PDB file of C-alpha atoms in Angstrom:
ATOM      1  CA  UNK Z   1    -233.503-140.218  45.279  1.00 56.00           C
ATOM      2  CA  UNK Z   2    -233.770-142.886  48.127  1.00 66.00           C
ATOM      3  CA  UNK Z   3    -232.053-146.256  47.358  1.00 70.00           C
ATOM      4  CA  UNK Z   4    -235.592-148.076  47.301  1.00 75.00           C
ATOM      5  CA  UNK Z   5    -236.474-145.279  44.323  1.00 73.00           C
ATOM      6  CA  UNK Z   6    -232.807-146.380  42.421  1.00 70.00           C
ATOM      7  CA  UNK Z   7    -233.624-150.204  42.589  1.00 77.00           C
ATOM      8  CA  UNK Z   8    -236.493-149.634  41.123  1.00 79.00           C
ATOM      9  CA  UNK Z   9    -235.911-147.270  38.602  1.00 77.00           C
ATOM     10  CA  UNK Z  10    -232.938-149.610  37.654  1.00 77.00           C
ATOM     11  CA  UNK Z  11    -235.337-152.384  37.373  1.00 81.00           C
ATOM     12  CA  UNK Z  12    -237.424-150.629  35.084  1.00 79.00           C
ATOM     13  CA  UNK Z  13    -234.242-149.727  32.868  1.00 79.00           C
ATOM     14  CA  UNK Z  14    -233.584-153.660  33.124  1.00 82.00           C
ATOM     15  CA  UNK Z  15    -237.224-154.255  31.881  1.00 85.00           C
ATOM     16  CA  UNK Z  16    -236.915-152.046  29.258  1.00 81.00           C
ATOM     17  CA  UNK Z  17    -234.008-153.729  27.998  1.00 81.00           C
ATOM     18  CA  UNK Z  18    -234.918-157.207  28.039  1.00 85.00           C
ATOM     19  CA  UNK Z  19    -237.921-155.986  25.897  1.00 85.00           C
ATOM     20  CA  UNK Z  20    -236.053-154.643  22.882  1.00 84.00           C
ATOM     21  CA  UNK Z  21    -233.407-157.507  23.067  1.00 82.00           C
ATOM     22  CA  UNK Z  22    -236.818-159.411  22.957  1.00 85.00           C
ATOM     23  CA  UNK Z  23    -238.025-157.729  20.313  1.00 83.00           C
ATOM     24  CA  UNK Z  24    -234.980-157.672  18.138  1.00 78.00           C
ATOM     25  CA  UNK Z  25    -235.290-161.555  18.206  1.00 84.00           C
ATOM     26  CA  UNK Z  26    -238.722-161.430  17.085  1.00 84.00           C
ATOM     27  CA  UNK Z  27    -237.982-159.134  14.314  1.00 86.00           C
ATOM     28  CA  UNK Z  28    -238.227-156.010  14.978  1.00 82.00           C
ATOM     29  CA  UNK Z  29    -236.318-152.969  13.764  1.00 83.00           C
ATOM     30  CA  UNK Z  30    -233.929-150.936  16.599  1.00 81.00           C
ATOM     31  CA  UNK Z  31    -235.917-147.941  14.238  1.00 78.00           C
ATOM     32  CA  UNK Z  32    -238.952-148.280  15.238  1.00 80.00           C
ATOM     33  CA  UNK Z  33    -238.157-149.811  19.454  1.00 80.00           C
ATOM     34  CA  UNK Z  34    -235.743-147.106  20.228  1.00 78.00           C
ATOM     35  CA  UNK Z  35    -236.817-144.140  18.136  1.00 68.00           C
ATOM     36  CA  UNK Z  36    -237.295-140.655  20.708  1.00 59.00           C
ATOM     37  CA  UNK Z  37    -235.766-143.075  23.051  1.00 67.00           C
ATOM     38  CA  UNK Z  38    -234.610-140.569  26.373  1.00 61.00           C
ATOM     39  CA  UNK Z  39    -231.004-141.403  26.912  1.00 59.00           C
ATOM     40  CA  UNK Z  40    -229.275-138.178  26.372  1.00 52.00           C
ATOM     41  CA  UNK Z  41    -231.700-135.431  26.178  1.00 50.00           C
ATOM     42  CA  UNK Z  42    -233.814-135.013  29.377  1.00 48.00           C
ATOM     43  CA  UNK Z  43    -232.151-132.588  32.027  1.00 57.00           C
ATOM     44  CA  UNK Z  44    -232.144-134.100  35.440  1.00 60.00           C
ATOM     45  CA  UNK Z  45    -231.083-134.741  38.744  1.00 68.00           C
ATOM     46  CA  UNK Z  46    -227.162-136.261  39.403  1.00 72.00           C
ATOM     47  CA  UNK Z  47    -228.570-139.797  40.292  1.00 73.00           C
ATOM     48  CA  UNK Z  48    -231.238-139.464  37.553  1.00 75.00           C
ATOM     49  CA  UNK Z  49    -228.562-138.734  35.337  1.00 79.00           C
ATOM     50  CA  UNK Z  50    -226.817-142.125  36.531  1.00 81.00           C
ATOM     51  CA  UNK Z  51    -229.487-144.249  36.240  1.00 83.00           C
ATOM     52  CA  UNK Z  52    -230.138-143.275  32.501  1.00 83.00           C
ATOM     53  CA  UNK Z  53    -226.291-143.417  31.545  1.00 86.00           C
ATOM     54  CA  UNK Z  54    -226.866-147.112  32.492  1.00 87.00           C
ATOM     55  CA  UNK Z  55    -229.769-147.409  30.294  1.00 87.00           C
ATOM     56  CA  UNK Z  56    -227.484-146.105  27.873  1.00 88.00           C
ATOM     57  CA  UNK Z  57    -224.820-148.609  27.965  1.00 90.00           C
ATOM     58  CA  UNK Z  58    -227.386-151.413  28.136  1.00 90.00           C
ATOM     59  CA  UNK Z  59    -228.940-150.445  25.058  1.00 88.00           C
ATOM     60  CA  UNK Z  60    -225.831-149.823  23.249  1.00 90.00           C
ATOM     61  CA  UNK Z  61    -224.545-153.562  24.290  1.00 91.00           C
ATOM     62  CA  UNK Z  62    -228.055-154.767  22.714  1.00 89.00           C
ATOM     63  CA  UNK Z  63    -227.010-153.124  19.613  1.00 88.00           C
ATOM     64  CA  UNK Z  64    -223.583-154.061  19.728  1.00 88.00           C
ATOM     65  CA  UNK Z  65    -224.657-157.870  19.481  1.00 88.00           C
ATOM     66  CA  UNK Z  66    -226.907-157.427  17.085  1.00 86.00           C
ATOM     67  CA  UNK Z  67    -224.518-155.574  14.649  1.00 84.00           C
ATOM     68  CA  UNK Z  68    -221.695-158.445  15.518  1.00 84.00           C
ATOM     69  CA  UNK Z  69    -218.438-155.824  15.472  1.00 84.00           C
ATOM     70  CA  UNK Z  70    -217.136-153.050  17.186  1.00 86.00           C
ATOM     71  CA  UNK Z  71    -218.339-149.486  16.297  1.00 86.00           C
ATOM     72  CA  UNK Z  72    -216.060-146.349  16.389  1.00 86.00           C
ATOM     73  CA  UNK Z  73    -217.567-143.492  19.352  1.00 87.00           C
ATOM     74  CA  UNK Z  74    -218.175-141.541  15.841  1.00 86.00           C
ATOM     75  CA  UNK Z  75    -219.965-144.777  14.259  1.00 88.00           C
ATOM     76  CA  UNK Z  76    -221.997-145.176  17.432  1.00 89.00           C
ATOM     77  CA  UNK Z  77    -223.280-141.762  17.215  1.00 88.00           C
ATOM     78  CA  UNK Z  78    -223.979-141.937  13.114  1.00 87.00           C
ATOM     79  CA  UNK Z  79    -225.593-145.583  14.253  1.00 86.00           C
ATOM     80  CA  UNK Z  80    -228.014-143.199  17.281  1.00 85.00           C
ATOM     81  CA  UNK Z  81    -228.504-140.781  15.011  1.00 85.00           C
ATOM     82  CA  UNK Z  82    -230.655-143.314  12.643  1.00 82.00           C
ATOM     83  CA  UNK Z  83    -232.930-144.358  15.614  1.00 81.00           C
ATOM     84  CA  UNK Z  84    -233.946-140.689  16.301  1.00 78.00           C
ATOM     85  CA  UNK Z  85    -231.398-140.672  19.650  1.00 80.00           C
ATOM     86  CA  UNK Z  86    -229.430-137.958  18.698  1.00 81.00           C
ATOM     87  CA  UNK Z  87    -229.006-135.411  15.828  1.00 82.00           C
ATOM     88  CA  UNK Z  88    -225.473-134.156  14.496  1.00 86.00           C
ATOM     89  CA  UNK Z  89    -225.438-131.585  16.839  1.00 87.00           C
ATOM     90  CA  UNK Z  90    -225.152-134.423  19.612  1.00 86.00           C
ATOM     91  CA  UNK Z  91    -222.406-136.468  18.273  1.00 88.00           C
ATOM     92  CA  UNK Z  92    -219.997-134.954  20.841  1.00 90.00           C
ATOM     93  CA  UNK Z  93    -222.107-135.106  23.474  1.00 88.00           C
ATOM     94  CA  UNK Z  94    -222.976-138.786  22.657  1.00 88.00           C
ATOM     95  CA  UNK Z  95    -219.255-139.649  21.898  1.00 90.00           C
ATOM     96  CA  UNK Z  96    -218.597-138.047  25.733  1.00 90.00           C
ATOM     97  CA  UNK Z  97    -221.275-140.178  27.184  1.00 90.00           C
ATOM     98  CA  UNK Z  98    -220.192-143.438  25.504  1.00 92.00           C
ATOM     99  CA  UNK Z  99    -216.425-142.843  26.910  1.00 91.00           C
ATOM    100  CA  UNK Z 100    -217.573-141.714  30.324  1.00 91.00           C
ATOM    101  CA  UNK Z 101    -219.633-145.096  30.232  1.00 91.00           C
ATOM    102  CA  UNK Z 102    -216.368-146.790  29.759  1.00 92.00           C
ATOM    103  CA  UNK Z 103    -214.441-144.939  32.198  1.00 91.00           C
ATOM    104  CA  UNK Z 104    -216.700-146.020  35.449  1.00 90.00           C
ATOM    105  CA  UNK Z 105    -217.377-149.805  34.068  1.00 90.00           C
ATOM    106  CA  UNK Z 106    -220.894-149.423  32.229  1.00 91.00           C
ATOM    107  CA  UNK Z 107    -219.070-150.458  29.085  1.00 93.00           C
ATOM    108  CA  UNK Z 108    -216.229-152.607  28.473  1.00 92.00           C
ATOM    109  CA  UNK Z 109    -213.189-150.896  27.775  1.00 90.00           C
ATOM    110  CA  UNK Z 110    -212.643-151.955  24.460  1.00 88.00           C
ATOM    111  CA  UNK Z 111    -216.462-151.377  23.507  1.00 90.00           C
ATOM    112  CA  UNK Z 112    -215.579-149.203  20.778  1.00 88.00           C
ATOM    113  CA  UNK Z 113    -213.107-150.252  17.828  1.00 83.00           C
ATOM    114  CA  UNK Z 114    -209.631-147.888  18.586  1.00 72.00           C
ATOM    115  CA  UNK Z 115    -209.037-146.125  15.801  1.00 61.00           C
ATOM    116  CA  UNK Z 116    -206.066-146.746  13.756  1.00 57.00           C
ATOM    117  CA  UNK Z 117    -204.062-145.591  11.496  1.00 49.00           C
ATOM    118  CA  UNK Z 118    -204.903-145.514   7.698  1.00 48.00           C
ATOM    119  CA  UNK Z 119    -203.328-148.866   6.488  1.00 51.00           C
ATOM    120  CA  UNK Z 120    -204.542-151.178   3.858  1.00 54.00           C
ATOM    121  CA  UNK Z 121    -204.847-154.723   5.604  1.00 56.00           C
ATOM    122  CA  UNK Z 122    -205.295-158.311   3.984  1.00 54.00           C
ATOM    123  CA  UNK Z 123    -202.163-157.433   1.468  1.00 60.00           C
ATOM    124  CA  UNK Z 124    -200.623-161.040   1.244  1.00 68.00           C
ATOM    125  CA  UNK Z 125    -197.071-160.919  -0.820  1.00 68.00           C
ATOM    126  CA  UNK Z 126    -196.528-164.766  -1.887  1.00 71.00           C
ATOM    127  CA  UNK Z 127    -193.151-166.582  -1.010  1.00 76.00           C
ATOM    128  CA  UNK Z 128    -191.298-166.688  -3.681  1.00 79.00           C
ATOM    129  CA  UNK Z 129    -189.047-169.829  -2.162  1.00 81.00           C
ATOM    130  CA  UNK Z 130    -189.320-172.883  -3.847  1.00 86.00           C
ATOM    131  CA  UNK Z 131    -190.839-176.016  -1.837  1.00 85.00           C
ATOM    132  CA  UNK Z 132    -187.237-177.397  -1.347  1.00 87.00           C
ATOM    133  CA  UNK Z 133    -185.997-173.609   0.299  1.00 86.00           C
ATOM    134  CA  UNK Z 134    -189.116-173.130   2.222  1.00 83.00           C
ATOM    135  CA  UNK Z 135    -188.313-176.623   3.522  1.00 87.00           C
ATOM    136  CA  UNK Z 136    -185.399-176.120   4.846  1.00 88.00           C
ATOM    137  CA  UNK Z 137    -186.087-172.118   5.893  1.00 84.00           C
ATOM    138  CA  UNK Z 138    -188.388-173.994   8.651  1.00 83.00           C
ATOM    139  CA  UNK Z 139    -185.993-176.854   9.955  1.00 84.00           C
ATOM    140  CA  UNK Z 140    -183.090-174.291  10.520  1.00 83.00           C
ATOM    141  CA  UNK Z 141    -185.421-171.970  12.210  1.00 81.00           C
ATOM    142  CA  UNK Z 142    -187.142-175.547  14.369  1.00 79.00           C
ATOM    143  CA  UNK Z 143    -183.439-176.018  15.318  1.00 78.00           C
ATOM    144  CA  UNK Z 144    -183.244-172.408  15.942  1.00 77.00           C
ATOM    145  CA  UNK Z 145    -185.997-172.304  18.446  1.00 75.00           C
ATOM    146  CA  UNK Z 146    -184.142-171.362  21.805  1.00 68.00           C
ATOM    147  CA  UNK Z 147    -183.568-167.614  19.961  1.00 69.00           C
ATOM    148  CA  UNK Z 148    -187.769-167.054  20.081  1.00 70.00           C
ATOM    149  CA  UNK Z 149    -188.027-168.005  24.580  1.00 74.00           C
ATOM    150  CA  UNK Z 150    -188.528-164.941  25.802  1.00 76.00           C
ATOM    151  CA  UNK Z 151    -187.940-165.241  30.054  1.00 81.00           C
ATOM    152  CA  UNK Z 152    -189.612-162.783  32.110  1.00 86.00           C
ATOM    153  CA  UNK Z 153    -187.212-160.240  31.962  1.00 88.00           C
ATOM    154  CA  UNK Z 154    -188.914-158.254  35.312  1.00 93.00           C
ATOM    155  CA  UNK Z 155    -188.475-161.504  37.746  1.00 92.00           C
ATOM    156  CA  UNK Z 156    -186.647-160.325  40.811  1.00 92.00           C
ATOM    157  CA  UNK Z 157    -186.577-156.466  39.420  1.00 95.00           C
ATOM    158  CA  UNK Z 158    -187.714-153.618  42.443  1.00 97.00           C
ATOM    159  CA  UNK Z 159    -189.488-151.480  39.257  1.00 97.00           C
ATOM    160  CA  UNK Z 160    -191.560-152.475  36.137  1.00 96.00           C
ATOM    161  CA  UNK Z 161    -191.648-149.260  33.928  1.00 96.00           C
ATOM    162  CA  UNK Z 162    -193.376-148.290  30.724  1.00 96.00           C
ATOM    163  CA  UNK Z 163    -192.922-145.093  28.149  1.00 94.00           C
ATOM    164  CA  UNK Z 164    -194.970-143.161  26.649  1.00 92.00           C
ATOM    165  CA  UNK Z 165    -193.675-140.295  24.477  1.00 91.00           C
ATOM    166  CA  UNK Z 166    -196.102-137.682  23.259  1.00 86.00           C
ATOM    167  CA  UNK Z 167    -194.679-138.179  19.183  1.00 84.00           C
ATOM    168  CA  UNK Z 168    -194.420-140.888  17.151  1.00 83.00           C
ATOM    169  CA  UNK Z 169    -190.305-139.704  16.537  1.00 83.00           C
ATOM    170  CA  UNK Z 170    -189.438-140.159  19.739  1.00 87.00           C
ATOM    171  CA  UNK Z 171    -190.657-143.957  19.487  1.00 88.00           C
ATOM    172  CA  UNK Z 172    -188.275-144.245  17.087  1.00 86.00           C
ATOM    173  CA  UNK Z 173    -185.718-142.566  18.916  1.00 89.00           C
ATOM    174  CA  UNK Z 174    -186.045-144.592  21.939  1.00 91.00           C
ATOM    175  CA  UNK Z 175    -187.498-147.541  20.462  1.00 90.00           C
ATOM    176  CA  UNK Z 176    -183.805-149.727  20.602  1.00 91.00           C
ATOM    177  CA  UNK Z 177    -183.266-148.973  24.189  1.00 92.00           C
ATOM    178  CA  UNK Z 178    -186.330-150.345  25.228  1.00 93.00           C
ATOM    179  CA  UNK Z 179    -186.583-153.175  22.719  1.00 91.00           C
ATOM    180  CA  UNK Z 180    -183.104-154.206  24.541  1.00 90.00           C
ATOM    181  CA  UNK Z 181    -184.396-154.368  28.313  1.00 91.00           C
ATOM    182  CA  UNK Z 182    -188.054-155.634  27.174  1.00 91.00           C
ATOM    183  CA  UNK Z 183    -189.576-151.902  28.225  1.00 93.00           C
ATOM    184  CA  UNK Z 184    -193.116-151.250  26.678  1.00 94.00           C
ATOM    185  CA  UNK Z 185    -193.151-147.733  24.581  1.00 93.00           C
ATOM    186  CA  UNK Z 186    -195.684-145.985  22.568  1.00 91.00           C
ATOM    187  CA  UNK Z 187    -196.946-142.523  21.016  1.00 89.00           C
ATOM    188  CA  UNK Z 188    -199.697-141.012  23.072  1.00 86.00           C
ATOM    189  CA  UNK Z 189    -200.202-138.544  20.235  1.00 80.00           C
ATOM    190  CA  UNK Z 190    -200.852-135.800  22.286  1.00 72.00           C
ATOM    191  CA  UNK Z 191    -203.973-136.949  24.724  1.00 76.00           C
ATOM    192  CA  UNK Z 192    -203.648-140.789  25.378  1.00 76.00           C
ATOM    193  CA  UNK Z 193    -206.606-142.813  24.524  1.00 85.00           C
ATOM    194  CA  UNK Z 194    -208.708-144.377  26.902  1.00 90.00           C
ATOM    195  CA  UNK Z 195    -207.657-147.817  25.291  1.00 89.00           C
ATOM    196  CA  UNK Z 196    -203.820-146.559  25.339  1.00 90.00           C
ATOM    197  CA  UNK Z 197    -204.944-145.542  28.749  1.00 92.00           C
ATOM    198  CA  UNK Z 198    -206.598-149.211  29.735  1.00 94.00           C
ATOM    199  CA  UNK Z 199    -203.255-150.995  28.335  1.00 92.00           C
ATOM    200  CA  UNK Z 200    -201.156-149.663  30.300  1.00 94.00           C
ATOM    201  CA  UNK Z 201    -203.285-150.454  33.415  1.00 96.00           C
ATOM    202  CA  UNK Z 202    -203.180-153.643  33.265  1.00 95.00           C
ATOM    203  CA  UNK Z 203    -199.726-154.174  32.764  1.00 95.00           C
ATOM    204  CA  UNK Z 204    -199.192-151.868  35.585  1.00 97.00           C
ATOM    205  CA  UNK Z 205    -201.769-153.984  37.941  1.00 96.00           C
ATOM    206  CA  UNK Z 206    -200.220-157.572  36.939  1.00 95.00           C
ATOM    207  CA  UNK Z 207    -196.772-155.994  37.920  1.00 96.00           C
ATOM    208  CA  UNK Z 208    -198.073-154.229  41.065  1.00 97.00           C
ATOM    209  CA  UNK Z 209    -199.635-157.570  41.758  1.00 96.00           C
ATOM    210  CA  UNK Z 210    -196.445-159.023  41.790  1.00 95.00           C
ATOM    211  CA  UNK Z 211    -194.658-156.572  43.931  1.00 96.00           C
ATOM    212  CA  UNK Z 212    -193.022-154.271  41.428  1.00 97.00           C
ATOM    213  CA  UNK Z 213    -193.352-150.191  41.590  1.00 98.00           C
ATOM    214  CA  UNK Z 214    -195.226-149.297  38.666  1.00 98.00           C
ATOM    215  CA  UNK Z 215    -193.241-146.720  37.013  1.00 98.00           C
ATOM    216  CA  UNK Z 216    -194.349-144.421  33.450  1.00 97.00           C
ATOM    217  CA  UNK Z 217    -191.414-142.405  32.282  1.00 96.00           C
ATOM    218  CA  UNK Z 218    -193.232-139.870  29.700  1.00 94.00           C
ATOM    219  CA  UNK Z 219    -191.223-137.276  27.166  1.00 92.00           C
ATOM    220  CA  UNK Z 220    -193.661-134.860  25.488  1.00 86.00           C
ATOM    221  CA  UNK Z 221    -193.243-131.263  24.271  1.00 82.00           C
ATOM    222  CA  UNK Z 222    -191.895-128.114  26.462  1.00 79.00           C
ATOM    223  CA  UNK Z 223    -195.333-126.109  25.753  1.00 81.00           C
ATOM    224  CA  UNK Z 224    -198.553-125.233  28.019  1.00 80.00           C
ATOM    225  CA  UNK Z 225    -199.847-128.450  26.205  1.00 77.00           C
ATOM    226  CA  UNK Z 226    -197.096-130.775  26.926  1.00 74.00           C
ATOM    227  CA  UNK Z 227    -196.257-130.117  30.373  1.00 84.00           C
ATOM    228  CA  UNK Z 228    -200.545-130.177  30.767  1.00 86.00           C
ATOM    229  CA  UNK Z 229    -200.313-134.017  29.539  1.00 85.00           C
ATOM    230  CA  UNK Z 230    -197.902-134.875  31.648  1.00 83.00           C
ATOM    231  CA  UNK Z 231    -199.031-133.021  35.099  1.00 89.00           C
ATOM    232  CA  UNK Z 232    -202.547-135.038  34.730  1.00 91.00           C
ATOM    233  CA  UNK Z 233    -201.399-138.533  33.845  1.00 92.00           C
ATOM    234  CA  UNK Z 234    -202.335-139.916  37.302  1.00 94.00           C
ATOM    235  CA  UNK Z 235    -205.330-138.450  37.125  1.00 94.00           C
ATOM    236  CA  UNK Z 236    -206.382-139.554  33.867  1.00 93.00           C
ATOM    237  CA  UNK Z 237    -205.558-142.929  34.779  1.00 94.00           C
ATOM    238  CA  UNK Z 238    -207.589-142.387  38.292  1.00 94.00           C
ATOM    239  CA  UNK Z 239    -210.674-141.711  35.823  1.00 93.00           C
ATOM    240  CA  UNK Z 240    -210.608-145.332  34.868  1.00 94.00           C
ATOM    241  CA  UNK Z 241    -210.530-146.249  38.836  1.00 94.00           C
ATOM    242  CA  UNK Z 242    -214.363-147.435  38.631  1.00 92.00           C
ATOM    243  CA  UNK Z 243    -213.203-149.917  35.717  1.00 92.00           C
ATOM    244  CA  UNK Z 244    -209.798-151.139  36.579  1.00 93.00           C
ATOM    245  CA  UNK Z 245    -209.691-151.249  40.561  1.00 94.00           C
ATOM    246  CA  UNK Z 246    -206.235-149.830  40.384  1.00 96.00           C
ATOM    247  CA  UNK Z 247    -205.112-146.979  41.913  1.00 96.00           C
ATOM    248  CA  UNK Z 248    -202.222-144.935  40.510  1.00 96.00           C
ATOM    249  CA  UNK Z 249    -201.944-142.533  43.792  1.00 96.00           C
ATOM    250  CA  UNK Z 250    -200.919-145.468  45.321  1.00 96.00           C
ATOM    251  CA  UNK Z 251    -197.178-146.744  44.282  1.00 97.00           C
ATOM    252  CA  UNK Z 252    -197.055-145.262  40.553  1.00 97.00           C
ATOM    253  CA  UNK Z 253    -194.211-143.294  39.769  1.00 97.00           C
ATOM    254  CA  UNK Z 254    -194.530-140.791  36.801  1.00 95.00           C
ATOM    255  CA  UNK Z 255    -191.026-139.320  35.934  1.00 95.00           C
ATOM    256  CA  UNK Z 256    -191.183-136.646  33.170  1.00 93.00           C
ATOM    257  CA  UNK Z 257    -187.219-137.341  31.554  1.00 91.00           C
ATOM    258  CA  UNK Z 258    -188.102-134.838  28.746  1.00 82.00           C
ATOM    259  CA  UNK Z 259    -188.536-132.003  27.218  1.00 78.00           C
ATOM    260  CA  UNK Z 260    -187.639-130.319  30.701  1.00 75.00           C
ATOM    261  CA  UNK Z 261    -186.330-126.792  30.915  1.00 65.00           C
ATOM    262  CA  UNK Z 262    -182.414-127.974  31.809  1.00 69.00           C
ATOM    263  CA  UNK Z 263    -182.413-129.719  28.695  1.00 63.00           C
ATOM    264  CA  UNK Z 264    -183.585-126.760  26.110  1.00 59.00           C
ATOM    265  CA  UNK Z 265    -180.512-125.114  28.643  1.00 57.00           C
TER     266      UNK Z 265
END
């Protein structure tokens, strides 16, 4: 497909979109404007393939303002599913599609809402201090102010490093050490996230920025699985190249401290 051919095609795409944002305004339903719509079924070439991945993510960011809140991958594909997109036999495929749309910068990262873990929220426990207590619980901790300045611990440092431990335990286990010298940690649980994934980019960039060696220390399990996660961290950063800009072939260090054969030993 010549470049003239792409411009145009993506102009149509562009068309096409401005028409249903258009048309939402006026009233009408997503239904009826996107129903049969061809954004994950039709079979064709690499570049064709490009160009309607893009009129995917356009589509889904018309959507996404209209609905006014982030959408699971899942959500988006039960949400697809009710305009005749996709059927339940899709929902990987479209979950896939939305992430790979993230990965090379057709989506904002954070598109989708990260799943979390299953916690009630809006609890509020009242304070049982009287007035007088609560009074002076606030001018001794106004006087105690200089404990809450936090200095930029990584001023002058050669490294900036992060952890990420494959479970939850080991956050636990390490979780003083790095609370003491101001070191980022979290579970990947298992496969990190492509938000987990984002996260830690940036930090990484700011630092690199700033002249610091970006370096990941990981600890994961002594299995085929484990030692998989942590032999294709670079790369699974490098799959968010397109969206970032950062390049973890370049400077990043990734130093696997655990589970390694000499310590089972």
């Amino acid at each position: 497909m010549k470049e003239e051919q792409i411009q145009a095609e993506i102009q149509v795409v562009q068309m096409r979109v401005a028409t249903i944002r258009e048309g939402y305004k006026k009233g009408l339903k997503f239904e009826d404007m996107l129903k049969n719509f061809p954004l994950i079924k039709i079979r064709e070439s690499r570049m064709k393939k490009q160009i309607l991945m893009y009129q995917f993510a356009e589509i889904l960011k018309v959507v996404g303002e209209a609905i006014g809140f982030k959408v699971s991958a899942r959500g988006w594909a039960y949400q697809l599913e009710t305009f005749g997109i996709c059927d339940k036999s899709e929902f990987d495929k479209v979950q896939k599609l939305i992430n790979d749309c993230r990965k090379i910068g057709l989506l904002p990262i954070d598109f989708v809402a990260e799943e979390t873990s299953r916690q009630f929220t809006h609890v509020f426990n009242p304070n049982k201090l009287t007035t007088q207590e609560a009074l002076l619980e606030y001018f001794e901790e106004a006087n105690d102010r200089a404990n809450y300045y936090i200095p930029d611990y990584w001023v002058d440092e050669k490294y900036y490093i992060q952890v990420l431990v494959e479970k939850i335990d080991l956050v636990t286990l390490f979780e003083p050490t790095c609370q003491n010298y101001r070191i980022p940690i979290a579970s990947s649980k298992g496969w990190s996230s492509i938000s987990q994934r984002w996260e830690l980019i940036q930090r990484f960039k700011y630092h690199e920025d700033e002249g610091r060696i970006p370096v990941l220390l990981y600890c994961g399990d002594f299995d085929p699985s484990g030692l998989k996660i942590s032999d294709l961290l670079k790369k699974n950063f490098g799959d968010l190249y397109q969206a970032s800009k950062w390049d973890p072939y370049k400077n990043l260090i990734v130093d696997r401290f655990g589970l390694n054969y000499d310590f089972i030993e």
